[in-house]
mmCIF file of C-alpha atoms and ligand atoms in Angstrom:
data_model
loop_
_atom_site.group_PDB
_atom_site.id
_atom_site.type_symbol
_atom_site.label_atom_id
_atom_site.label_comp_id
_atom_site.label_asym_id
_atom_site.label_seq_id
_atom_site.Cartn_x
_atom_site.Cartn_y
_atom_site.Cartn_z
ATOM 1 C CA MET I 17 0.000 0.000 0.000
ATOM 2 C CA SER I 18 1.268 3.464 -0.723
ATOM 3 C CA VAL I 19 -0.703 6.662 -0.234
ATOM 4 C CA ILE I 20 1.297 9.712 -1.275
ATOM 5 C CA LEU I 21 0.560 13.441 -1.483
ATOM 6 C CA ALA I 22 2.743 15.297 -3.996
ATOM 7 C CA ILE I 23 3.356 19.027 -4.320
ATOM 8 C CA GLU I 24 4.682 20.935 -7.337
ATOM 9 C CA SER I 25 5.724 24.611 -7.081
ATOM 10 C CA SER I 26 8.775 24.974 -9.343
ATOM 11 C CA CYS I 27 7.501 27.755 -11.586
ATOM 12 C CA ASP I 28 4.069 29.343 -11.999
ATOM 13 C CA GLU I 29 1.620 26.524 -11.252
ATOM 14 C CA THR I 30 0.768 25.497 -7.689
ATOM 15 C CA SER I 31 -0.288 21.872 -7.860
ATOM 16 C CA ALA I 32 -1.061 18.957 -5.541
ATOM 17 C CA ALA I 33 -1.936 15.347 -6.343
ATOM 18 C CA VAL I 34 -2.750 12.170 -4.452
ATOM 19 C CA ILE I 35 -1.655 8.758 -5.695
ATOM 20 C CA VAL I 36 -2.693 5.439 -4.106
ATOM 21 C CA ASN I 37 -0.806 2.294 -5.129
ATOM 22 C CA GLY I 38 0.290 3.968 -8.360
ATOM 23 C CA GLN I 39 -3.268 5.052 -9.289
ATOM 24 C CA MET I 40 -3.832 8.798 -9.553
ATOM 25 C CA GLN I 41 -6.736 9.932 -7.358
ATOM 26 C CA SER I 42 -6.562 13.716 -7.860
ATOM 27 C CA ASN I 43 -4.494 16.378 -9.616
ATOM 28 C CA ILE I 44 -5.308 19.995 -8.724
ATOM 29 C CA ILE I 45 -3.566 22.841 -10.549
ATOM 30 C CA ALA I 46 -3.824 26.566 -9.735
ATOM 31 C CA SER I 47 -2.319 28.603 -12.580
ATOM 32 C CA GLN I 48 -1.002 32.095 -11.940
ATOM 33 C CA SER I 49 -2.327 34.741 -14.289
ATOM 34 C CA VAL I 50 -0.477 37.629 -12.569
ATOM 35 C CA HIS I 51 2.547 37.124 -14.866
ATOM 36 C CA GLU I 52 0.656 37.784 -18.121
ATOM 37 C CA GLU I 53 1.042 41.559 -18.007
ATOM 38 C CA TYR I 54 4.802 41.324 -17.363
ATOM 39 C CA GLY I 55 5.605 39.171 -20.409
ATOM 40 C CA GLY I 56 7.229 36.427 -18.311
ATOM 41 C CA VAL I 57 7.221 34.794 -14.886
ATOM 42 C CA VAL I 58 8.158 37.272 -12.127
ATOM 43 C CA PRO I 59 9.875 35.086 -9.458
ATOM 44 C CA GLU I 60 8.835 37.181 -6.460
ATOM 45 C CA LEU I 61 5.191 37.185 -7.559
ATOM 46 C CA ALA I 62 5.313 33.433 -8.234
ATOM 47 C CA SER I 63 6.439 32.745 -4.655
ATOM 48 C CA ARG I 64 3.683 34.927 -3.228
ATOM 49 C CA GLU I 65 1.036 33.207 -5.362
ATOM 50 C CA HIS I 66 2.287 29.753 -4.283
ATOM 51 C CA GLN I 67 2.075 30.903 -0.669
ATOM 52 C CA LYS I 68 -1.566 31.950 -1.232
ATOM 53 C CA ASN I 69 -2.584 28.844 -3.176
ATOM 54 C CA ILE I 70 -0.804 25.983 -1.480
ATOM 55 C CA VAL I 71 -3.209 25.295 1.400
ATOM 56 C CA PRO I 72 -6.450 25.362 -0.669
ATOM 57 C CA VAL I 73 -4.823 23.344 -3.479
ATOM 58 C CA VAL I 74 -3.591 20.633 -1.075
ATOM 59 C CA GLU I 75 -6.950 20.530 0.723
ATOM 60 C CA LYS I 76 -8.807 20.116 -2.560
ATOM 61 C CA ALA I 77 -6.426 17.386 -3.733
ATOM 62 C CA LEU I 78 -7.084 15.422 -0.514
ATOM 63 C CA ARG I 79 -10.835 16.058 -0.670
ATOM 64 C CA ASP I 80 -11.159 14.994 -4.333
ATOM 65 C CA ALA I 81 -9.122 11.860 -3.637
ATOM 66 C CA LYS I 82 -11.278 11.140 -0.554
ATOM 67 C CA VAL I 83 -8.094 10.644 1.427
ATOM 68 C CA ASN I 84 -7.715 11.843 5.011
ATOM 69 C CA LYS I 85 -4.310 13.375 5.712
ATOM 70 C CA ASN I 86 -3.785 10.858 8.521
ATOM 71 C CA ALA I 87 -3.893 8.066 5.913
ATOM 72 C CA LEU I 88 -0.906 9.538 4.016
ATOM 73 C CA GLU I 89 2.290 7.493 4.022
ATOM 74 C CA ALA I 90 4.681 9.991 2.413
ATOM 75 C CA ILE I 91 4.843 13.594 1.197
ATOM 76 C CA ALA I 92 6.605 14.273 -2.095
ATOM 77 C CA PHE I 93 7.727 17.639 -3.419
ATOM 78 C CA THR I 94 9.627 19.113 -6.354
ATOM 79 C CA ARG I 95 13.177 19.837 -5.186
ATOM 80 C CA GLY I 96 14.293 21.309 -8.526
ATOM 81 C CA PRO I 97 15.039 22.491 -11.115
ATOM 82 C CA GLY I 98 13.032 25.697 -10.858
ATOM 83 C CA LEU I 99 12.844 29.128 -9.253
ATOM 84 C CA LEU I 100 14.355 29.147 -5.756
ATOM 85 C CA GLY I 101 11.633 31.209 -4.081
ATOM 86 C CA ALA I 102 8.902 29.143 -5.738
ATOM 87 C CA LEU I 103 10.537 25.818 -4.801
ATOM 88 C CA LEU I 104 10.960 27.013 -1.192
ATOM 89 C CA VAL I 105 7.199 27.288 -0.738
ATOM 90 C CA GLY I 106 6.517 23.662 -1.762
ATOM 91 C CA THR I 107 9.599 22.326 -0.007
ATOM 92 C CA SER I 108 8.845 24.035 3.324
ATOM 93 C CA PHE I 109 5.198 23.035 3.194
ATOM 94 C CA ALA I 110 6.086 19.395 2.461
ATOM 95 C CA LYS I 111 8.675 19.297 5.237
ATOM 96 C CA GLY I 112 6.268 20.767 7.781
ATOM 97 C CA LEU I 113 3.485 18.383 6.838
ATOM 98 C CA ALA I 114 5.740 15.303 6.821
ATOM 99 C CA MET I 115 7.145 16.278 10.192
ATOM 100 C CA GLY I 116 3.665 16.862 11.649
ATOM 101 C CA LEU I 117 2.383 13.540 10.347
ATOM 102 C CA LYS I 118 5.658 11.740 11.175
ATOM 103 C CA ILE I 119 5.939 10.234 7.678
ATOM 104 C CA PRO I 120 8.799 10.201 5.133
ATOM 105 C CA LEU I 121 9.584 12.946 2.644
ATOM 106 C CA ILE I 122 10.359 12.249 -1.026
ATOM 107 C CA GLU I 123 12.339 14.778 -3.114
ATOM 108 C CA VAL I 124 11.496 14.678 -6.807
ATOM 109 C CA ASN I 125 13.396 15.972 -9.831
ATOM 110 C CA HIS I 126 10.930 17.944 -11.984
ATOM 111 C CA MET I 127 12.514 16.833 -15.299
ATOM 112 C CA GLN I 128 12.442 13.166 -14.308
ATOM 113 C CA ALA I 129 8.808 13.646 -13.350
ATOM 114 C CA HIS I 130 7.916 15.134 -16.776
ATOM 115 C CA ILE I 131 9.210 11.877 -18.297
ATOM 116 C CA LEU I 132 7.494 9.585 -15.790
ATOM 117 C CA ALA I 133 4.176 11.296 -16.665
ATOM 118 C CA HIS I 134 4.096 8.559 -19.324
ATOM 119 C CA PHE I 135 3.240 6.046 -16.588
ATOM 120 C CA ILE I 136 0.149 7.835 -15.282
ATOM 121 C CA LYS I 137 -2.076 6.192 -17.899
ATOM 122 C CA GLU I 138 -1.824 3.095 -20.073
ATOM 123 C CA PRO I 139 -0.248 2.315 -22.469
ATOM 124 C CA ALA I 140 3.197 3.075 -21.044
ATOM 125 C CA PRO I 141 6.395 2.858 -23.118
ATOM 126 C CA GLN I 142 8.621 -0.218 -22.861
ATOM 127 C CA PHE I 143 12.225 0.169 -21.666
ATOM 128 C CA PRO I 144 14.503 1.426 -23.001
ATOM 129 C CA PHE I 145 12.660 4.371 -24.505
ATOM 130 C CA LEU I 146 13.790 7.694 -25.831
ATOM 131 C CA CYS I 147 12.091 10.806 -24.504
ATOM 132 C CA LEU I 148 12.210 14.286 -26.004
ATOM 133 C CA THR I 149 11.629 16.584 -23.019
ATOM 134 C CA VAL I 150 10.657 20.053 -24.141
ATOM 135 C CA SER I 151 9.648 22.782 -21.697
ATOM 136 C CA GLY I 152 10.109 26.454 -20.923
ATOM 137 C CA GLY I 153 13.454 25.781 -19.255
ATOM 138 C CA HIS I 154 14.720 22.568 -20.881
ATOM 139 C CA THR I 155 15.212 20.768 -24.162
ATOM 140 C CA GLN I 156 16.648 17.292 -23.652
ATOM 141 C CA LEU I 157 16.870 13.913 -25.320
ATOM 142 C CA VAL I 158 16.794 11.304 -22.578
ATOM 143 C CA LEU I 159 17.407 7.575 -22.840
ATOM 144 C CA VAL I 160 15.148 6.025 -20.200
ATOM 145 C CA LYS I 161 16.510 2.623 -19.114
ATOM 146 C CA LYS I 162 14.273 2.078 -16.074
ATOM 147 C CA HIS I 163 11.826 4.254 -14.176
ATOM 148 C CA LEU I 164 14.588 5.798 -12.114
ATOM 149 C CA GLN I 165 17.539 5.272 -14.454
ATOM 150 C CA MET I 166 17.866 7.910 -17.152
ATOM 151 C CA GLU I 167 20.705 9.251 -19.290
ATOM 152 C CA VAL I 168 20.712 12.645 -21.022
ATOM 153 C CA VAL I 169 22.063 11.994 -24.546
ATOM 154 C CA GLY I 170 21.439 15.460 -26.001
ATOM 155 C CA GLU I 171 20.415 18.909 -24.774
ATOM 156 C CA THR I 172 20.327 22.575 -25.616
ATOM 157 C CA GLY I 173 23.463 24.621 -25.114
ATOM 158 C CA ASP I 174 21.532 27.883 -24.905
ATOM 159 C CA ASP I 175 17.763 28.574 -24.941
ATOM 160 C CA ALA I 176 15.070 25.967 -24.397
ATOM 161 C CA VAL I 177 12.579 25.450 -27.228
ATOM 162 C CA GLY I 178 9.738 26.747 -25.006
ATOM 163 C CA GLU I 179 11.752 29.936 -24.551
ATOM 164 C CA ALA I 180 12.115 30.230 -28.343
ATOM 165 C CA PHE I 181 8.313 29.958 -28.652
ATOM 166 C CA ASP I 182 7.693 32.454 -25.833
ATOM 167 C CA LYS I 183 10.311 34.990 -26.973
ATOM 168 C CA THR I 184 9.021 34.885 -30.557
ATOM 169 C CA ALA I 185 5.507 35.455 -29.228
ATOM 170 C CA LYS I 186 6.770 38.461 -27.279
ATOM 171 C CA LEU I 187 8.328 39.916 -30.463
ATOM 172 C CA LEU I 188 4.928 39.453 -32.116
ATOM 173 C CA GLY I 189 3.268 41.409 -29.296
ATOM 174 C CA LEU I 190 1.490 38.360 -27.816
ATOM 175 C CA PRO I 191 1.082 37.917 -24.032
ATOM 176 C CA TYR I 192 2.990 35.383 -21.886
ATOM 177 C CA PRO I 193 3.134 32.412 -22.193
ATOM 178 C CA GLY I 194 3.079 32.787 -25.960
ATOM 179 C CA GLY I 195 3.750 29.159 -26.957
ATOM 180 C CA PRO I 196 0.076 28.114 -26.939
ATOM 181 C CA LEU I 197 -0.867 31.293 -28.880
ATOM 182 C CA ILE I 198 1.700 30.616 -31.613
ATOM 183 C CA ASP I 199 0.174 27.126 -31.848
ATOM 184 C CA LYS I 200 -3.307 28.655 -32.137
ATOM 185 C CA TYR I 201 -2.507 31.281 -34.813
ATOM 186 C CA ALA I 202 -0.392 28.771 -36.764
ATOM 187 C CA GLN I 203 -3.521 26.660 -37.405
ATOM 188 C CA ASN I 204 -4.526 29.068 -40.199
ATOM 189 C CA GLY I 205 -1.042 29.788 -41.548
ATOM 190 C CA ASN I 206 1.308 28.466 -44.203
ATOM 191 C CA PRO I 207 4.341 26.796 -42.592
ATOM 192 C CA GLU I 208 6.375 27.360 -45.744
ATOM 193 C CA ALA I 209 5.660 31.090 -46.055
ATOM 194 C CA TYR I 210 9.007 32.066 -44.491
ATOM 195 C CA SER I 211 12.193 30.201 -43.741
ATOM 196 C CA PHE I 212 14.708 30.745 -40.974
ATOM 197 C CA PRO I 213 18.293 29.503 -40.841
ATOM 198 C CA LYS I 214 18.931 26.448 -38.687
ATOM 199 C CA VAL I 215 21.876 26.582 -36.309
ATOM 200 C CA GLN I 216 23.857 23.393 -35.813
ATOM 201 C CA ALA I 217 24.730 23.023 -32.141
ATOM 202 C CA PRO I 218 28.098 21.540 -31.158
ATOM 203 C CA GLY I 219 27.636 17.819 -30.407
ATOM 204 C CA GLU I 220 25.738 15.391 -32.594
ATOM 205 C CA LEU I 221 22.508 15.294 -30.563
ATOM 206 C CA ASN I 222 22.466 18.773 -29.016
ATOM 207 C CA PHE I 223 20.238 21.751 -29.773
ATOM 208 C CA SER I 224 20.703 25.489 -30.182
ATOM 209 C CA PHE I 225 17.812 27.963 -30.314
ATOM 210 C CA SER I 226 19.387 31.357 -29.597
ATOM 211 C CA GLY I 227 20.481 31.870 -33.255
ATOM 212 C CA ILE I 228 17.002 31.324 -34.617
ATOM 213 C CA LYS I 229 15.569 33.738 -32.071
ATOM 214 C CA THR I 230 17.972 36.425 -33.349
ATOM 215 C CA ALA I 231 17.119 35.557 -36.966
ATOM 216 C CA ILE I 232 13.404 36.033 -36.196
ATOM 217 C CA LEU I 233 14.136 39.355 -34.493
ATOM 218 C CA TYR I 234 15.981 40.716 -37.586
ATOM 219 C CA PHE I 235 13.379 39.259 -39.950
ATOM 220 C CA LEU I 236 10.568 41.067 -38.119
ATOM 221 C CA ARG I 237 12.536 44.304 -37.739
ATOM 222 C CA ASP I 238 13.372 44.458 -41.484
ATOM 223 C CA ASN I 239 9.831 43.673 -42.587
ATOM 224 C CA VAL I 240 8.147 46.023 -40.123
ATOM 225 C CA LYS I 241 10.442 48.816 -41.422
ATOM 226 C CA LYS I 242 9.013 48.233 -44.922
ATOM 227 C CA ASN I 243 5.429 47.702 -43.771
ATOM 228 C CA PRO I 244 4.380 48.723 -40.226
ATOM 229 C CA ASP I 245 1.403 46.323 -40.429
ATOM 230 C CA PHE I 246 3.571 43.368 -41.486
ATOM 231 C CA ILE I 247 2.968 41.375 -38.259
ATOM 232 C CA LYS I 248 -0.756 42.027 -38.141
ATOM 233 C CA GLU I 249 -1.243 41.131 -41.815
ATOM 234 C CA ASN I 250 0.890 37.963 -41.696
ATOM 235 C CA LEU I 251 0.522 36.701 -38.126
ATOM 236 C CA ALA I 252 -0.755 33.231 -39.042
ATOM 237 C CA ASP I 253 1.977 32.625 -41.641
ATOM 238 C CA ILE I 254 4.723 33.888 -39.303
ATOM 239 C CA CYS I 255 3.493 31.653 -36.451
ATOM 240 C CA ALA I 256 3.155 28.613 -38.713
ATOM 241 C CA SER I 257 6.640 29.146 -40.190
ATOM 242 C CA VAL I 258 8.348 29.663 -36.825
ATOM 243 C CA GLN I 259 6.551 26.671 -35.329
ATOM 244 C CA ALA I 260 7.468 24.439 -38.280
ATOM 245 C CA THR I 261 11.137 25.496 -38.036
ATOM 246 C CA LEU I 262 11.314 24.766 -34.289
ATOM 247 C CA VAL I 263 9.518 21.423 -34.588
ATOM 248 C CA ASN I 264 11.762 20.487 -37.500
ATOM 249 C CA ILE I 265 14.895 21.027 -35.390
ATOM 250 C CA LEU I 266 13.429 18.870 -32.594
ATOM 251 C CA MET I 267 12.439 16.078 -34.989
ATOM 252 C CA GLU I 268 15.828 15.986 -36.741
ATOM 253 C CA GLN I 269 17.711 15.405 -33.479
ATOM 254 C CA LEU I 270 15.094 12.981 -32.155
ATOM 255 C CA THR I 271 15.324 10.893 -35.341
ATOM 256 C CA LYS I 272 19.141 10.861 -35.178
ATOM 257 C CA ALA I 273 19.058 9.732 -31.530
ATOM 258 C CA ALA I 274 16.500 6.983 -32.241
ATOM 259 C CA GLN I 275 18.762 5.626 -35.000
ATOM 260 C CA LYS I 276 21.929 5.913 -32.927
ATOM 261 C CA TYR I 277 20.468 4.053 -29.924
ATOM 262 C CA HIS I 278 18.314 1.642 -32.010
ATOM 263 C CA VAL I 279 15.207 2.606 -30.059
ATOM 264 C CA LYS I 280 11.684 2.481 -31.474
ATOM 265 C CA GLU I 281 9.823 3.364 -28.270
ATOM 266 C CA ILE I 282 9.555 7.153 -28.437
ATOM 267 C CA GLY I 283 7.937 9.637 -26.048
ATOM 268 C CA ILE I 284 7.590 13.387 -25.665
ATOM 269 C CA ALA I 285 7.222 15.246 -22.391
ATOM 270 C CA GLY I 286 7.117 18.778 -20.986
ATOM 271 C CA GLY I 287 4.991 21.832 -21.742
ATOM 272 C CA VAL I 288 5.917 22.128 -25.434
ATOM 273 C CA SER I 289 4.685 18.561 -26.025
ATOM 274 C CA ALA I 290 1.228 20.170 -25.835
ATOM 275 C CA ASN I 291 2.059 21.741 -29.239
ATOM 276 C CA SER I 292 -0.369 20.406 -31.830
ATOM 277 C CA HIS I 293 2.115 20.543 -34.738
ATOM 278 C CA LEU I 294 4.765 18.618 -32.772
ATOM 279 C CA ARG I 295 2.151 16.015 -31.758
ATOM 280 C CA LYS I 296 1.073 15.612 -35.392
ATOM 281 C CA ILE I 297 4.589 15.422 -36.878
ATOM 282 C CA ILE I 298 5.874 12.954 -34.277
ATOM 283 C CA VAL I 299 2.986 10.602 -35.045
ATOM 284 C CA GLU I 300 3.589 10.915 -38.818
ATOM 285 C CA THR I 301 7.340 10.373 -38.428
ATOM 286 C CA GLY I 302 6.640 7.431 -36.126
ATOM 287 C CA GLU I 303 4.524 5.769 -38.793
ATOM 288 C CA LYS I 304 7.339 6.154 -41.327
ATOM 289 C CA MET I 305 10.063 4.971 -38.958
ATOM 290 C CA GLY I 306 8.117 2.135 -37.290
ATOM 291 C CA TRP I 307 8.172 3.833 -33.869
ATOM 292 C CA ASN I 308 5.669 3.346 -31.074
ATOM 293 C CA VAL I 309 4.937 6.952 -30.107
ATOM 294 C CA TYR I 310 3.724 7.919 -26.616
ATOM 295 C CA ILE I 311 2.238 11.331 -25.846
ATOM 296 C CA PRO I 312 0.878 12.051 -22.345
ATOM 297 C CA ASP I 313 -2.579 13.603 -21.984
ATOM 298 C CA PHE I 314 -2.530 17.376 -22.266
ATOM 299 C CA GLU I 315 -2.971 17.969 -18.482
ATOM 300 C CA PHE I 316 0.112 15.838 -17.754
ATOM 301 C CA CYS I 317 2.330 17.647 -20.330
ATOM 302 C CA THR I 318 2.431 21.077 -18.700
ATOM 303 C CA ASP I 319 3.463 21.429 -15.040
ATOM 304 C CA ASN I 320 1.362 19.320 -12.664
ATOM 305 C CA ALA I 321 1.742 17.405 -9.390
ATOM 306 C CA ALA I 322 0.431 14.116 -10.829
ATOM 307 C CA MET I 323 3.812 13.553 -12.488
ATOM 308 C CA ILE I 324 5.557 14.329 -9.166
ATOM 309 C CA ALA I 325 3.258 11.800 -7.442
ATOM 310 C CA MET I 326 3.986 9.155 -10.124
ATOM 311 C CA THR I 327 7.742 9.591 -9.630
ATOM 312 C CA ALA I 328 7.295 9.484 -5.858
ATOM 313 C CA HIS I 329 5.403 6.195 -6.216
ATOM 314 C CA PHE I 330 8.464 4.568 -7.838
ATOM 315 C CA MET I 331 10.812 6.154 -5.269
ATOM 316 C CA PHE I 332 8.618 5.013 -2.357
ATOM 317 C CA LYS I 333 8.950 1.399 -3.563
ATOM 318 C CA GLU I 334 12.748 1.783 -3.370
ATOM 319 C CA LYS I 335 12.518 3.610 -0.016
ATOM 320 C CA LEU I 336 14.314 6.592 -1.541
ATOM 321 C CA PHE I 337 13.477 9.139 1.135
ATOM 322 C CA ALA I 338 14.856 12.656 1.644
ATOM 323 C CA GLU I 339 16.774 13.896 4.656
ATOM 324 C CA PRO I 340 14.824 16.231 6.955
ATOM 325 C CA ASP I 341 17.279 19.079 6.248
ATOM 326 C CA VAL I 342 16.768 18.884 2.454
ATOM 327 C CA SER I 343 16.639 22.246 0.664
ATOM 328 C CA PRO I 344 15.584 23.231 -2.885
ATOM 329 C CA MET I 345 18.030 22.792 -5.749
ATOM 330 C CA PRO I 346 17.203 25.359 -8.498
ATOM 331 C CA ARG I 347 19.669 23.799 -10.973
ATOM 332 C CA MET I 348 19.035 20.156 -10.111
ATOM 333 C CA LYS I 349 20.337 17.846 -12.849
ATOM 334 C CA LEU I 350 18.692 14.702 -14.151
HETATM 335 O O1 KG4 C 229 6.729 22.192 -18.685
HETATM 336 P P1 KG4 C 229 6.163 23.551 -18.601
HETATM 337 O O2 KG4 C 229 4.691 23.712 -18.261
HETATM 338 O O3 KG4 C 229 6.941 24.434 -17.583
HETATM 339 C C1 KG4 C 229 8.342 24.341 -17.455
HETATM 340 O O4 KG4 C 229 8.797 23.426 -16.701
HETATM 341 O O5 KG4 C 229 9.022 25.143 -18.151
HETATM 342 O O6 KG4 C 229 6.445 24.258 -20.016
HETATM 343 C C2 KG4 C 229 6.044 25.577 -20.286
HETATM 344 C C3 KG4 C 229 6.407 25.906 -21.726
HETATM 345 C C4 KG4 C 229 6.218 27.384 -22.064
HETATM 346 O O7 KG4 C 229 7.359 27.828 -22.766
HETATM 347 C C5 KG4 C 229 4.977 27.359 -22.971
HETATM 348 O O8 KG4 C 229 4.955 28.424 -23.900
HETATM 349 C C6 KG4 C 229 5.156 26.046 -23.666
HETATM 350 O O9 KG4 C 229 5.577 25.168 -22.643
HETATM 351 N N1 KG4 C 229 3.904 25.560 -24.287
HETATM 352 C C7 KG4 C 229 3.715 25.484 -25.622
HETATM 353 C C8 KG4 C 229 2.398 25.015 -25.813
HETATM 354 N N2 KG4 C 229 1.820 24.830 -24.587
HETATM 355 C C9 KG4 C 229 2.768 25.164 -23.659
HETATM 356 N N3 KG4 C 229 4.544 25.755 -26.640
HETATM 357 C C10 KG4 C 229 4.075 25.574 -27.879
HETATM 358 N N4 KG4 C 229 2.819 25.141 -28.159
HETATM 359 C C11 KG4 C 229 1.946 24.845 -27.161
HETATM 360 N N5 KG4 C 229 0.717 24.407 -27.441
HETATM 361 ZN ZN1 ZN C 230 7.933 21.649 -16.333
#
């Protein structure tokens, strides 16, 4: 028997989930809209929002799961990577609750959890599988050998792909987070309307997105100089072209890695895996390459505590508990 409450507070979602014997019972997410007007997450405001939300979110997670806090057997929390002040809220809350209930604490790596979101619902990938983890802070190719044994085989040397989406959106005058809006406007655009140069990152399976961001900046600046309404008149085509370029870069490296490691079990994880074009292209490529493609449900792609709870379930089985003096690790590695 394992009854675990998990807390996620690494960035701008306050989330709590309850998992019983590996079955998810609840997953409550409070998103923070305060950041929209600032064009990005403001760390200080994120911490304050977590502080406001954490008690009601945890109470609702327990209520929806019909689990009394005295029945809990462990408290899991995101230790990192993430914003220090945001992580501190979840970490301190988890420590206090575990101490009060006299039960173990489980520290979870947020990036590992994004990958283990694949095990929340059937069918789950077979080991070893290759996971493309794409979020606002990370872009990684991970070879997953077992639930808790993972190897990073490629990653970005500069910006994450989510950042490339969000920064492009900002240049287009769209609010934060712009990734989903680029996805939305791209639906009606021509992905071949414009092309942007691809930058080859050092290392066979690595990524680089800062060059393309600069190329987009110059492209927009030059065109707006000629026609001040250029963005307004061509928004759908610009979004579709940028999105296609970014997805293309991801797919090229993913395909190379799958060939190099002879893996046909392929997954995507992280916020950008909610992108409809990426979801479509990965399925099409999978059909051509004979891959089995796994894409978590939308609610388990962006930040959520269900994935933290799933990871904690596997760690609980191995009795991998945290020390009581554990503190957040903003740059925690996989
Ligand atoms: O995993 P996540 O929720 O938070 C981090 O751990 O970073 O990822 C957030 C990122 C943001 O950059 C957001 O713009 C992007 O995921 N994102 C999308 C879409 N939905 C979320 N990017 C492109 N298309 C989407 N549909
Ligand atoms: Zn995330």
